[in-house]
Coordinates of C-alpha atoms and ligand atoms in Angstrom, one line a residue:
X1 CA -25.2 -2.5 64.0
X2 CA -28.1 -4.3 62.5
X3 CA -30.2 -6.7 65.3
X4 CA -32.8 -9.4 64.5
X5 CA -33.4 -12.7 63.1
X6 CA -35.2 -13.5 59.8
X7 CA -37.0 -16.3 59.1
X8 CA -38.5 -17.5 55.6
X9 CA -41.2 -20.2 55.8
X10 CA -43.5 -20.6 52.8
X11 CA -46.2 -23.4 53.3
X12 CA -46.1 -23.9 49.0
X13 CA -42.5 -25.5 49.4
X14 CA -44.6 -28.0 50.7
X15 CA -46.2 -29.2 47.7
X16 CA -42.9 -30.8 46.2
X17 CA -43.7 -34.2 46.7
X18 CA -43.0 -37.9 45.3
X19 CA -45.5 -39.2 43.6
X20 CA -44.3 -43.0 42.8
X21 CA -42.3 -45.6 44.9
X22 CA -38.7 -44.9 45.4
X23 CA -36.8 -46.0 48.1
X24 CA -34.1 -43.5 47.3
X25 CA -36.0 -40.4 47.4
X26 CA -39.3 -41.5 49.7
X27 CA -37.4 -39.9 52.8
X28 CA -37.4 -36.5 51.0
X29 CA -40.8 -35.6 52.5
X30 CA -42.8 -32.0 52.9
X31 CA -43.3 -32.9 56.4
X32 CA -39.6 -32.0 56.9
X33 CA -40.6 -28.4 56.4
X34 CA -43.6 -28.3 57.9
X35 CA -42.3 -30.2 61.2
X36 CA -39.5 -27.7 61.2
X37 CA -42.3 -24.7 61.7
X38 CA -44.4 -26.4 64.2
X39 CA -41.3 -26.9 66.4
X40 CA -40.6 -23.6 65.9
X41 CA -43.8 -22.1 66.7
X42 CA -44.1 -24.3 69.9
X43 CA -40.7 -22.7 71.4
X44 CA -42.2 -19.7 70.5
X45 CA -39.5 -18.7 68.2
X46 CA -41.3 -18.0 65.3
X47 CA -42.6 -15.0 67.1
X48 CA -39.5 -14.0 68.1
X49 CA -38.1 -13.5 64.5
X50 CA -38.3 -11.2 61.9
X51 CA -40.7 -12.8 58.9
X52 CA -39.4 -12.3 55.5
X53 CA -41.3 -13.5 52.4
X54 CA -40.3 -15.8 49.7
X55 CA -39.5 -14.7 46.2
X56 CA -39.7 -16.8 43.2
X57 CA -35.9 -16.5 41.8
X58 CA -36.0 -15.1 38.8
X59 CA -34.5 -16.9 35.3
X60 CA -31.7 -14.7 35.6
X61 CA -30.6 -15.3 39.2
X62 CA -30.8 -19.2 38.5
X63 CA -28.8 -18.8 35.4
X64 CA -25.7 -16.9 37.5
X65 CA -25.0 -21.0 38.1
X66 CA -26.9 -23.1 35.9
X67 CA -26.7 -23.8 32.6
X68 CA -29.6 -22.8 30.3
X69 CA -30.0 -26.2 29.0
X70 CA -30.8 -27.4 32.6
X71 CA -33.2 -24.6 33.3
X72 CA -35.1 -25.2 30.7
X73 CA -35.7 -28.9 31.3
X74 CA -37.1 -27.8 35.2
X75 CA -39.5 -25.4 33.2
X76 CA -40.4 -28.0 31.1
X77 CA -41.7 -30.2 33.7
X78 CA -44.2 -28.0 35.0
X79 CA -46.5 -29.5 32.9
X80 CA -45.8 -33.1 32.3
X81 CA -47.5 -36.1 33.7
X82 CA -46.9 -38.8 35.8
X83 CA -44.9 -40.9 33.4
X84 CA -43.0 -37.9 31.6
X85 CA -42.3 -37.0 35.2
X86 CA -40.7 -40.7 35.5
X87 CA -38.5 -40.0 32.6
X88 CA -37.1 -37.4 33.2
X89 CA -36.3 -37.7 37.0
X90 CA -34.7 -41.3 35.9
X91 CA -31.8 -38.9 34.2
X92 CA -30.6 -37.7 37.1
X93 CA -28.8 -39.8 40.6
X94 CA -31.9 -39.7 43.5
X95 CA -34.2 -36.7 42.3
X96 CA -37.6 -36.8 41.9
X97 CA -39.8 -34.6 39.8
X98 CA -43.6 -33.2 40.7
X99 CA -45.6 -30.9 38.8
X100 CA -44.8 -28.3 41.3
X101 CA -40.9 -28.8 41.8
X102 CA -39.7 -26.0 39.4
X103 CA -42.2 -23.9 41.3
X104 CA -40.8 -24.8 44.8
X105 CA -37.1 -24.7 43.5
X106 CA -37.8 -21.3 42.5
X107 CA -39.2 -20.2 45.8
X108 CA -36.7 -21.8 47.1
X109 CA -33.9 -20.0 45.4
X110 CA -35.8 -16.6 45.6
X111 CA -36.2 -17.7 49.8
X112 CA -32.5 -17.8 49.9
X113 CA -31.8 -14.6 47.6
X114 CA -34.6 -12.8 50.3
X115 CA -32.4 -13.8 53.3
X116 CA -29.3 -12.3 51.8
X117 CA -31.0 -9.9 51.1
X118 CA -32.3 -8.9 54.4
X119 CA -28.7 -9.9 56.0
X120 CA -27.2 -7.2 53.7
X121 CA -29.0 -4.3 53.9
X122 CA -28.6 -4.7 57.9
X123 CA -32.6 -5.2 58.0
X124 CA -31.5 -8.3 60.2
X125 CA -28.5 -9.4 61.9
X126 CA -28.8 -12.6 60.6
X127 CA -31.5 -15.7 59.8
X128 CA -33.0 -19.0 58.7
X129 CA -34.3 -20.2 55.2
X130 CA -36.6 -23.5 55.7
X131 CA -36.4 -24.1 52.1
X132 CA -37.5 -27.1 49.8
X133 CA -36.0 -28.9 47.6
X134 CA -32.5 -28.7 49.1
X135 CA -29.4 -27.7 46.9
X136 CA -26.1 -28.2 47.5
X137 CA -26.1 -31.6 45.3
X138 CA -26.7 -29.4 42.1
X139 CA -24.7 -29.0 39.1
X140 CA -24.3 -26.3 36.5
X141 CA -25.9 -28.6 34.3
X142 CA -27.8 -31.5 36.4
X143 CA -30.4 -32.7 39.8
X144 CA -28.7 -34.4 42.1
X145 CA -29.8 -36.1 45.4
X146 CA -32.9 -34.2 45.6
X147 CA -31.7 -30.8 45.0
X148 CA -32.5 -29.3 41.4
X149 CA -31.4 -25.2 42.3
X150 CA -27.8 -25.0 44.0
X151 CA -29.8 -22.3 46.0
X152 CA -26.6 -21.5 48.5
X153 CA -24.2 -21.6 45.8
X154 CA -26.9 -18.9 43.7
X155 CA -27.0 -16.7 46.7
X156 CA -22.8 -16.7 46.8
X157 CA -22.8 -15.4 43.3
X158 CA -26.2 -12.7 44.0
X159 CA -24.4 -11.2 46.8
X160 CA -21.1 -10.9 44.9
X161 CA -22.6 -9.2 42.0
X162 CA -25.3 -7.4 44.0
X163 CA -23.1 -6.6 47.1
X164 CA -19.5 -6.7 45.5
X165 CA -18.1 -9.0 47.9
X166 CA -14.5 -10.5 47.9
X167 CA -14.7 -12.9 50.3
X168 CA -17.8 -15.8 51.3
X169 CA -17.7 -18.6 53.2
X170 CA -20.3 -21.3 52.8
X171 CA -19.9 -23.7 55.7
X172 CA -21.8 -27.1 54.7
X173 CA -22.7 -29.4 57.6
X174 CA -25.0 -31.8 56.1
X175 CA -24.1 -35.4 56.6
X176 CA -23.6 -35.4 52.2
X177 CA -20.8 -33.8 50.4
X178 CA -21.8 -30.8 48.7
X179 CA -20.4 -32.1 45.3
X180 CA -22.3 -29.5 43.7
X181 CA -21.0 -27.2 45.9
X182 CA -17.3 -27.6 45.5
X183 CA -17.8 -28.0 41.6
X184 CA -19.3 -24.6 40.9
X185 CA -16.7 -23.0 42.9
X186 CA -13.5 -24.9 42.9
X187 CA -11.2 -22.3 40.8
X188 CA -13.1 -19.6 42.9
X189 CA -10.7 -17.4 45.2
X190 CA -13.5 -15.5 46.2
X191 CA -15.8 -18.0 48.1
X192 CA -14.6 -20.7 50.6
X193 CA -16.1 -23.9 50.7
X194 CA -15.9 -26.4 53.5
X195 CA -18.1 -29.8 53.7
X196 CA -17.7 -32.5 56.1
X197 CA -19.2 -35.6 54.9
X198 CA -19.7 -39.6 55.6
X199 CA -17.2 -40.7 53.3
X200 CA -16.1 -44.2 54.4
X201 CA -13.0 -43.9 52.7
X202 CA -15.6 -43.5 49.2
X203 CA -18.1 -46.1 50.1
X204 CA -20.6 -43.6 50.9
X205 CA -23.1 -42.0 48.1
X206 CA -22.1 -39.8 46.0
X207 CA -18.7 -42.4 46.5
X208 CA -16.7 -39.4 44.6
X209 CA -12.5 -39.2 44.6
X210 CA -13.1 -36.1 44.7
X211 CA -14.8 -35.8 48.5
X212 CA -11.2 -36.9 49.9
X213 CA -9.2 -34.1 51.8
X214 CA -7.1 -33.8 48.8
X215 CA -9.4 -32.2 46.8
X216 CA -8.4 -28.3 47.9
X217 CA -9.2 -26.8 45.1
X218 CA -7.9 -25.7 41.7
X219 CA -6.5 -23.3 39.8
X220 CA -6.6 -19.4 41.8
X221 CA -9.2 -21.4 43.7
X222 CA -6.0 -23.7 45.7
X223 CA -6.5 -24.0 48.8
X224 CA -10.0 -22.4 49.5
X225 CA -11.6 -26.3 49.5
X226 CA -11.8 -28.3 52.0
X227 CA -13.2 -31.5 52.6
X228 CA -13.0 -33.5 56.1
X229 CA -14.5 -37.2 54.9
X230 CA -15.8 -38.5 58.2
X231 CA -14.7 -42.4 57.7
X232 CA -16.9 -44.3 60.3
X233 CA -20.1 -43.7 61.3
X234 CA -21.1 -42.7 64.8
X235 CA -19.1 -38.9 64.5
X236 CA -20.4 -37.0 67.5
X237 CA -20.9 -33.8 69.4
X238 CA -16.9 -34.1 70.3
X239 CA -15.8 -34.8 66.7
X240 CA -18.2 -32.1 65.2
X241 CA -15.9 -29.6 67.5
X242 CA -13.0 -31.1 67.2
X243 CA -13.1 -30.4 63.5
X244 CA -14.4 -26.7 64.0
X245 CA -11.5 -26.0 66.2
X246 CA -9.3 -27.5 64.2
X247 CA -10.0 -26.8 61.0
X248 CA -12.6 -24.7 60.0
X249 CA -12.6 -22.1 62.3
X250 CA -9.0 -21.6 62.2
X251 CA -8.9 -21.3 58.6
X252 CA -12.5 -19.0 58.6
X253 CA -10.8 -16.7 60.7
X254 CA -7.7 -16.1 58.7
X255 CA -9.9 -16.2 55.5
X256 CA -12.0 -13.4 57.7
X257 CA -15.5 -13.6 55.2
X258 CA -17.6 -10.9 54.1
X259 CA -20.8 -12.9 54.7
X260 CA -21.0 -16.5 55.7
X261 CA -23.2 -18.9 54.3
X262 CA -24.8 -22.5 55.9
X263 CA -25.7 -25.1 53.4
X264 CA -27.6 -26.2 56.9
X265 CA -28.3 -30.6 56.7
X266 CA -29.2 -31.8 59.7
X267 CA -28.9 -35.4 58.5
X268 CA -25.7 -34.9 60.8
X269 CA -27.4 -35.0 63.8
X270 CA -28.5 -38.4 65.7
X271 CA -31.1 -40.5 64.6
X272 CA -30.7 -39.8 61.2
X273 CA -31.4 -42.6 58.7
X274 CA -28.8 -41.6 56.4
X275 CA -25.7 -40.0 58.2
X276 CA -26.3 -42.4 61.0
X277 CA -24.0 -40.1 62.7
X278 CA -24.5 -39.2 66.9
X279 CA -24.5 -35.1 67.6
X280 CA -27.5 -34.2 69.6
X281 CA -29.5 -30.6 69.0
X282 CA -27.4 -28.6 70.6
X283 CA -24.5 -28.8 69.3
X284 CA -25.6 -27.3 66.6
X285 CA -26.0 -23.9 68.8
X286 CA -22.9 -24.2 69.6
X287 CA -21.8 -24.7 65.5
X288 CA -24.0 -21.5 65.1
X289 CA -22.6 -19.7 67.9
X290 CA -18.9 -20.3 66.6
X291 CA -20.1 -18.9 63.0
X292 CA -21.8 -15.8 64.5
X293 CA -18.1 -14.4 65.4
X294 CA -17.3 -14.2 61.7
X295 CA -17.9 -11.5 58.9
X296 CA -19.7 -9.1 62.0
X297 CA -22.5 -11.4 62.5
X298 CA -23.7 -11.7 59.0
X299 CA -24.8 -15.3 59.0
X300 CA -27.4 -16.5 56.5
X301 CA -28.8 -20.1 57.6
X302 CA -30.8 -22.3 54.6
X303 CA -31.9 -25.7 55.3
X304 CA -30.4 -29.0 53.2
X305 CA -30.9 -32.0 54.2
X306 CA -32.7 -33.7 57.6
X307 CA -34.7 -37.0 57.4
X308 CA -35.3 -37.9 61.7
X309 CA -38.1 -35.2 61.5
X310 CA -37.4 -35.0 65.6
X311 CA -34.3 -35.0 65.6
X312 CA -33.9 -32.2 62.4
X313 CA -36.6 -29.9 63.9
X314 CA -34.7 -30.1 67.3
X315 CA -31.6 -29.2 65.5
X316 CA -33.5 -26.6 63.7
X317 CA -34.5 -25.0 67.1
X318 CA -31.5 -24.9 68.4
X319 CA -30.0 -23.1 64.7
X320 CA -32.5 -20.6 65.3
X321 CA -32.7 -20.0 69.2
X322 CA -28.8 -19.2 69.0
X323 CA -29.2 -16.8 66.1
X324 CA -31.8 -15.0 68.2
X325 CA -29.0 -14.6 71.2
X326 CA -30.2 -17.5 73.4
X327 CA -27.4 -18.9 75.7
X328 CA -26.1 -21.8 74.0
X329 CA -26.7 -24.8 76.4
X330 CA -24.0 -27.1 78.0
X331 CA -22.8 -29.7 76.1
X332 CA -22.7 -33.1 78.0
X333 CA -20.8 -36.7 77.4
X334 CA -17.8 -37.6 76.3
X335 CA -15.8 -34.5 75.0
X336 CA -12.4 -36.3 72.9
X337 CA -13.1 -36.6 69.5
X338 CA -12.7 -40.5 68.0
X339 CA -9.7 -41.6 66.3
X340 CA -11.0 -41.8 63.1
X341 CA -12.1 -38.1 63.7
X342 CA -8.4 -37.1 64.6
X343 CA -6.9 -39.2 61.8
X344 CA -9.4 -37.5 58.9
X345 CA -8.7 -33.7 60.9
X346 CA -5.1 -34.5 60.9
X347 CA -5.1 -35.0 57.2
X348 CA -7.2 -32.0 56.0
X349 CA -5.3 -29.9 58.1
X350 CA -1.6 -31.6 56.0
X351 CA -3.7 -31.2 52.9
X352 CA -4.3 -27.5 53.9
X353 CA -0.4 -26.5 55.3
X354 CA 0.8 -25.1 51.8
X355 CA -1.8 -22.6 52.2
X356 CA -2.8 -21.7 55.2
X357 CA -0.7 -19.5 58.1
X358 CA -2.4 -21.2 60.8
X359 CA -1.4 -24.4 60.0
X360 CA 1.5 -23.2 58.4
X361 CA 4.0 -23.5 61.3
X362 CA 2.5 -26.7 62.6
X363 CA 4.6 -29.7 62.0
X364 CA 1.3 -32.2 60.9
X365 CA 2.4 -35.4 59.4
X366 CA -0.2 -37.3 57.0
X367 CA -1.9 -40.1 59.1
X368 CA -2.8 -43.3 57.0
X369 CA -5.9 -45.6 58.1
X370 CA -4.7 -45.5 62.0
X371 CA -8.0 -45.7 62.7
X372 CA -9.0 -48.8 60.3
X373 CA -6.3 -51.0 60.8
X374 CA -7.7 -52.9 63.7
X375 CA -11.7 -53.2 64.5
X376 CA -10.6 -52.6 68.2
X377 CA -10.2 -48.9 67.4
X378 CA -13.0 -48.5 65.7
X379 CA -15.8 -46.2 67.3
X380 CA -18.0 -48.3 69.2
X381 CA -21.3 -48.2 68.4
X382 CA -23.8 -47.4 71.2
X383 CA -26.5 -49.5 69.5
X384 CA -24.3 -52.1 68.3
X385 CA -27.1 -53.6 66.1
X386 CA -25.2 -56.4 63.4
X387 CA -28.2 -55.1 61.0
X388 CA -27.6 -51.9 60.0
X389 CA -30.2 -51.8 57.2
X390 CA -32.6 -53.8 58.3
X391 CA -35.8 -51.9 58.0
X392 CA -37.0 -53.3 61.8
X393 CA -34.0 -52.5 62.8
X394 CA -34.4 -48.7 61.5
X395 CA -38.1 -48.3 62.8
X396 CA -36.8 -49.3 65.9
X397 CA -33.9 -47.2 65.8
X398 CA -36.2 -43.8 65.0
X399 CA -38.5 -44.8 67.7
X400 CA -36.1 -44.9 70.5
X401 CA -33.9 -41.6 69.1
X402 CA -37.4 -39.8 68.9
X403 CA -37.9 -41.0 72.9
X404 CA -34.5 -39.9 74.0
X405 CA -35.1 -36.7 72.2
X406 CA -37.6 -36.0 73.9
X407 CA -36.1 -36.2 77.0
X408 CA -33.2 -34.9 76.1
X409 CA -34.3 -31.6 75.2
X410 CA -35.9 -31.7 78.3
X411 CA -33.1 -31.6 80.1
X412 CA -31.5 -29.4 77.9
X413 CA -33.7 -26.9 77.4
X414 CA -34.9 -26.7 81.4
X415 CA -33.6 -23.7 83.1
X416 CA -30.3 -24.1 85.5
X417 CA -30.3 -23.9 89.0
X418 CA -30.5 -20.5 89.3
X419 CA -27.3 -18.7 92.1
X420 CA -29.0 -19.1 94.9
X421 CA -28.4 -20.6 97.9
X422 CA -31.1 -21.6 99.9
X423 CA -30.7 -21.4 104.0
X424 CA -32.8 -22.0 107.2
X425 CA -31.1 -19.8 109.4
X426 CA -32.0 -16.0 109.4
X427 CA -28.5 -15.1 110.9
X428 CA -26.1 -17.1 108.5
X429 CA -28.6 -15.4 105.7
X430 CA -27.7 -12.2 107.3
X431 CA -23.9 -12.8 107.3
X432 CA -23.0 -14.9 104.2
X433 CA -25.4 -14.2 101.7
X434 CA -26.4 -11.3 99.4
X435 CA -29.4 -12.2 98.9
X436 CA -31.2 -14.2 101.4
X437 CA -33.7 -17.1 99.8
X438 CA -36.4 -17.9 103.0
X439 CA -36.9 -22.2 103.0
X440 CA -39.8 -23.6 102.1
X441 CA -41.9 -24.4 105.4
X442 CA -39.6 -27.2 106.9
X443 CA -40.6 -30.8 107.2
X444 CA -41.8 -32.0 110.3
X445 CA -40.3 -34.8 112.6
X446 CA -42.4 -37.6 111.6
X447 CA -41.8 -36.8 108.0
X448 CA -38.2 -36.7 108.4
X449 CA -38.3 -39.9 110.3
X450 CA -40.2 -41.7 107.6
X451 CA -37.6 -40.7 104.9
X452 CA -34.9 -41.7 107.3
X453 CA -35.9 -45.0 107.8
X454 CA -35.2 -48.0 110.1
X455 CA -31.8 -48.2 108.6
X456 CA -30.7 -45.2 110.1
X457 CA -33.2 -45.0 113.0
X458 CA -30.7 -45.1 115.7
X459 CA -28.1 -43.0 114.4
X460 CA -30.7 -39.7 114.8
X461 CA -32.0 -40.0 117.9
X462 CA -31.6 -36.5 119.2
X463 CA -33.7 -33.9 118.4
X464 CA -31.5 -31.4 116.8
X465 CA -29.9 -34.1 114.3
X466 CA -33.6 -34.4 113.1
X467 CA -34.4 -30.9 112.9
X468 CA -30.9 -30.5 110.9
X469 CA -31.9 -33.3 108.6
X470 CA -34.8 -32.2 108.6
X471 CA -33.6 -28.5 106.6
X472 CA -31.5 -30.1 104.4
X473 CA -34.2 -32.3 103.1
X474 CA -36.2 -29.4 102.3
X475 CA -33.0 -27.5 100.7
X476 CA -32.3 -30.8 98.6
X477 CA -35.7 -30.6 97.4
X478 CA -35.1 -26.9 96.2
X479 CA -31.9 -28.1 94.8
X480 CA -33.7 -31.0 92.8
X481 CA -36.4 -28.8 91.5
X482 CA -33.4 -26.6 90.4
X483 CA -35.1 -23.7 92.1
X484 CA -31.6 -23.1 94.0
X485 CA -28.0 -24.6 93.3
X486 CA -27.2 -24.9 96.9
X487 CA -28.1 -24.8 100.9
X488 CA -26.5 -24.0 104.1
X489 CA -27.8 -25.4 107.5
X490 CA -26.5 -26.2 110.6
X491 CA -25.3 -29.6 110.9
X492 CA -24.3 -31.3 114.2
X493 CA -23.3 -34.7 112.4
X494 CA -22.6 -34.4 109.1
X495 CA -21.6 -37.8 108.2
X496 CA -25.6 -38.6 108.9
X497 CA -26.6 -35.5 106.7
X498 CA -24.2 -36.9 104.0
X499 CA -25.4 -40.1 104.0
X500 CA -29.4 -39.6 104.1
X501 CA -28.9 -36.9 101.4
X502 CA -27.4 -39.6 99.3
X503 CA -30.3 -41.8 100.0
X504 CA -33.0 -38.8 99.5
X505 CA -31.0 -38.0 96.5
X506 CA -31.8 -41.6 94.6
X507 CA -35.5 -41.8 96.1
X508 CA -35.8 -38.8 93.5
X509 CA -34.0 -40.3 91.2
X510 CA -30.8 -38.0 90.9
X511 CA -28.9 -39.7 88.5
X512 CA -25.6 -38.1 88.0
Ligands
X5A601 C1 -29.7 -32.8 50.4 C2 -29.4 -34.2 50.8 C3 -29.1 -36.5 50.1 C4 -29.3 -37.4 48.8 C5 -29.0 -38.8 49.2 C6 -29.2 -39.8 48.0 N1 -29.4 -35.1 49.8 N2 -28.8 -41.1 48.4 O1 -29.3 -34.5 51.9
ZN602 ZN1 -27.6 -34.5 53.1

């Protein structure tokens, strides 16, 4: 059983870069890249993986999806200038050309080829491609919002021909459909696609007909798309689940994959300009975690989309931290997915019945606009902001999603209260507990009193109610610096105990 995690980094993916004012394409930065590595490194996770080099792909590899026509316009660009650049990137919906984009696509194609690669030959378990530009956009014949290689879609046919696989799932969570994606692959009964996506009922880019859950595919290839449209902003840690237990992971296991593929966007997570959608960092452990229990581990991880650099390095961190074997860490907040969540689920999965046992026997009638019929049901918005677009509004926005981050992985990330109970008496130690955890040197009376206060003055007027209180500050302490996750002292009024705990409690403020 192979062990380790790869990870593909090349600094020249960095050198893809817009050159002229475009509001479409100006969030499609290097920084994304390089952002995602710094995180990395500071977690000390880089270290902890297995470094595998780029590749440039070769002509040949790129041509197993793209038509010759379209390589040779990339080539061509190599050498143009500014205004040819223009041109030719004016062809194409949201790409940009630089000098060095056929350069970077091609690393970024060979990155991808590298990872399989490596998964295959059981040199790793598993791994990450940080990878620029993106792909899943691509056609057979055309860029597309910023990708110009479908490098996932590439590495599905590579490791067919190379490997002779049957069966590959590419799971695509990026906050965009993976038009591309489902084109290249639609009469396909060899690879599964499924892409959630904002959708908006086709008011979100790329606005296709063919992003509904209706769209499952064509030909031999019935059955083996799937597309969940997420309808309103605002989709969250419970709906991102909701729709893995209920859709994907059901189907993924029946389907039971040879290799799995992640066309791996972050523009799903919070903060993000364009999914505006509200799943925090670690739910994407938990994404990664699910997809680790399929085709024996063989997991291969390359980076889409992500345009909160915070928010998509977190994520990043997270992606990588569980493919290392980390515990995944708790999920928090409201765990029922939205109603628009259950309505779009519900759909996909009466789309899906003709062909799929799981959802086979399930009587799932076709829900229609439940969720949009009334504002009242709509997600509420936990920045209700009535401008949306408004660039102050979005500055704003970034700024306070890059403070809660911050936080928020604190929390996250500090270590539980480890099982230990913390005690002041030496025979209760003795009796009750395996392993005895000596207090910290208890507090004196005068320090007790002061914490007490004149509100409670006269309820502790004997010694020993002090002396009580008096340990089970000190234990609460150890409790709120997580050292233990709970005390036992003698307590000759415990009302009083309760009660100045409470208040002890909020003095550090203990919030939940
Ligand atoms: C890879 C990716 C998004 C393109 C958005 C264009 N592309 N409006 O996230
Ligand atoms: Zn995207």
């Amino acid at each position: 059983m192979a062990s380790g995690t790869a990870l593909i980094y090349d600094e020249e993916m960095t050198s893809h870069k817009l050159l002229w004012n475009d509001p479409v394409c100006d969030i499609e930065v290097p920084e994304r890249l390089s952002c995602c590595y710094e995180q990395l490194k500071s977690y000390h996770l880089v270290e902890r993986c297995v470094h595998v080099p780029a590749r440039e792909g070769s002509e040949e590899e790129i041509l197993l999806v793209h038509s010759s026509e379209h390589l040779e316009v990339a080539k061509s660009t190599q050498t143009m200038n500014e205004e040819e650049l223009r041109r030719v990137s004016g062809n194409y919906d949201a790409f940009y050309f630089h000098p060095s984009t056929y350069r970077c696509a091609r690393l970024a194609v060979g990155a991808t080829l590298q990872l399989v690669d490596a998964v295959m030959s059981g040199q790793v378990c598993n791994g990450m491609a940080l990878v620029r530009p993106p792909g899943h956009h691509s056609q057979r014949n055309a860029a597309n919002g910023f990708c110009l290689f479908n490098n996932v879609a590439i590495a599905a046919e590579y490791a067919k021909l190379k490997y002779g696989l049957q069966r590959i799932l590419i799971v695509d969570w990026d906050v965009h459909h993976g038009q591309g994606t489902q084109y290249i692959f639609e009469e396909d009964p060899s690879v599964l696609y499924f892409s959630w996506h904002r959708y908006e009922h086709q008011e979100f880019w790329p606005s296709l007909r063919e992003s509904d859950y209706d769209a499952v595919g064509l030909g031999k290839g019935k059955g083996l798309n799937i597309n969940l449209p997420w309808n309103q902003v605002g989709m969250g840690n419970a709906d991102y689940l909701a729709a893995f237990f209920h859709v994907l992971l059901p189907v993924a296991f029946e389907f039971d994959p040879e290799l799995v593929l992640v066309s791996s966007g972050y523009d799903s997570g919070i903060g993000d300009p364009e999914g505006q959608m509200n799943a925090t960092p670690e739910v994407f452990a938990h994404l990664t975690y699910f997809l680790m229990q399929l085709a024996s581990g063989k997991l291969c991880v390359i980076l889409e989309g992500g345009y909160h650099l915070k928010s998509l390095s977190e994520s990043v961190c997270m992606t990588v931290k569980t493919l290392l074997g980390d515990p995944v860490p708790q999920l928090t907040g409201e765990m029922a997915p939205c109603l628009s969540a259950v309505e779009s689920i519900q759909n996909v999965r009466a789309a899906h019945k003709p062909y799929w046992k799981c959802f086979m026997y399930e009587d799932i009638p076709f829900l229609q606009n439940v969720s949009t019929r009334s504002h009242l049901l709509k997600k509420t918005d936990p920045n209700p902001s009535p401008e949306h677009g408004s660039e102050i509004t979005n500055n704003k926005e970034t700024a306070k999603v890059e403070r809660f981050l911050k936080l928020h992985m604190k929390n996250i990330l500090s270590p539980v209260p480890p099982i230990k109970t913390a005690t002041t008496d030496s025979k209760v130690s003795a009796q009750l507990l395996p392993v005895p955890v000596p207090l910290i040197k208890e507090m004196d009376k005068t320090e007790v009193k002061a914490l007490v206060s004149a509100f409670y003055a006269d309820l502790v007027k004997e010694d020993k109610t002090l002396l009580s209180l008096g340990s089970m500050l000190a234990i609460l302490d150890k409790i709120l610096k997580k050292e233990v996750c709970s005390g036992i002292t003698e307590s000759p009024s415990a009302a009083v105990s309760v009660a100045v705990a409470l208040r002890h409690s909020i003095h550090f403020g203990f919030q939940r």
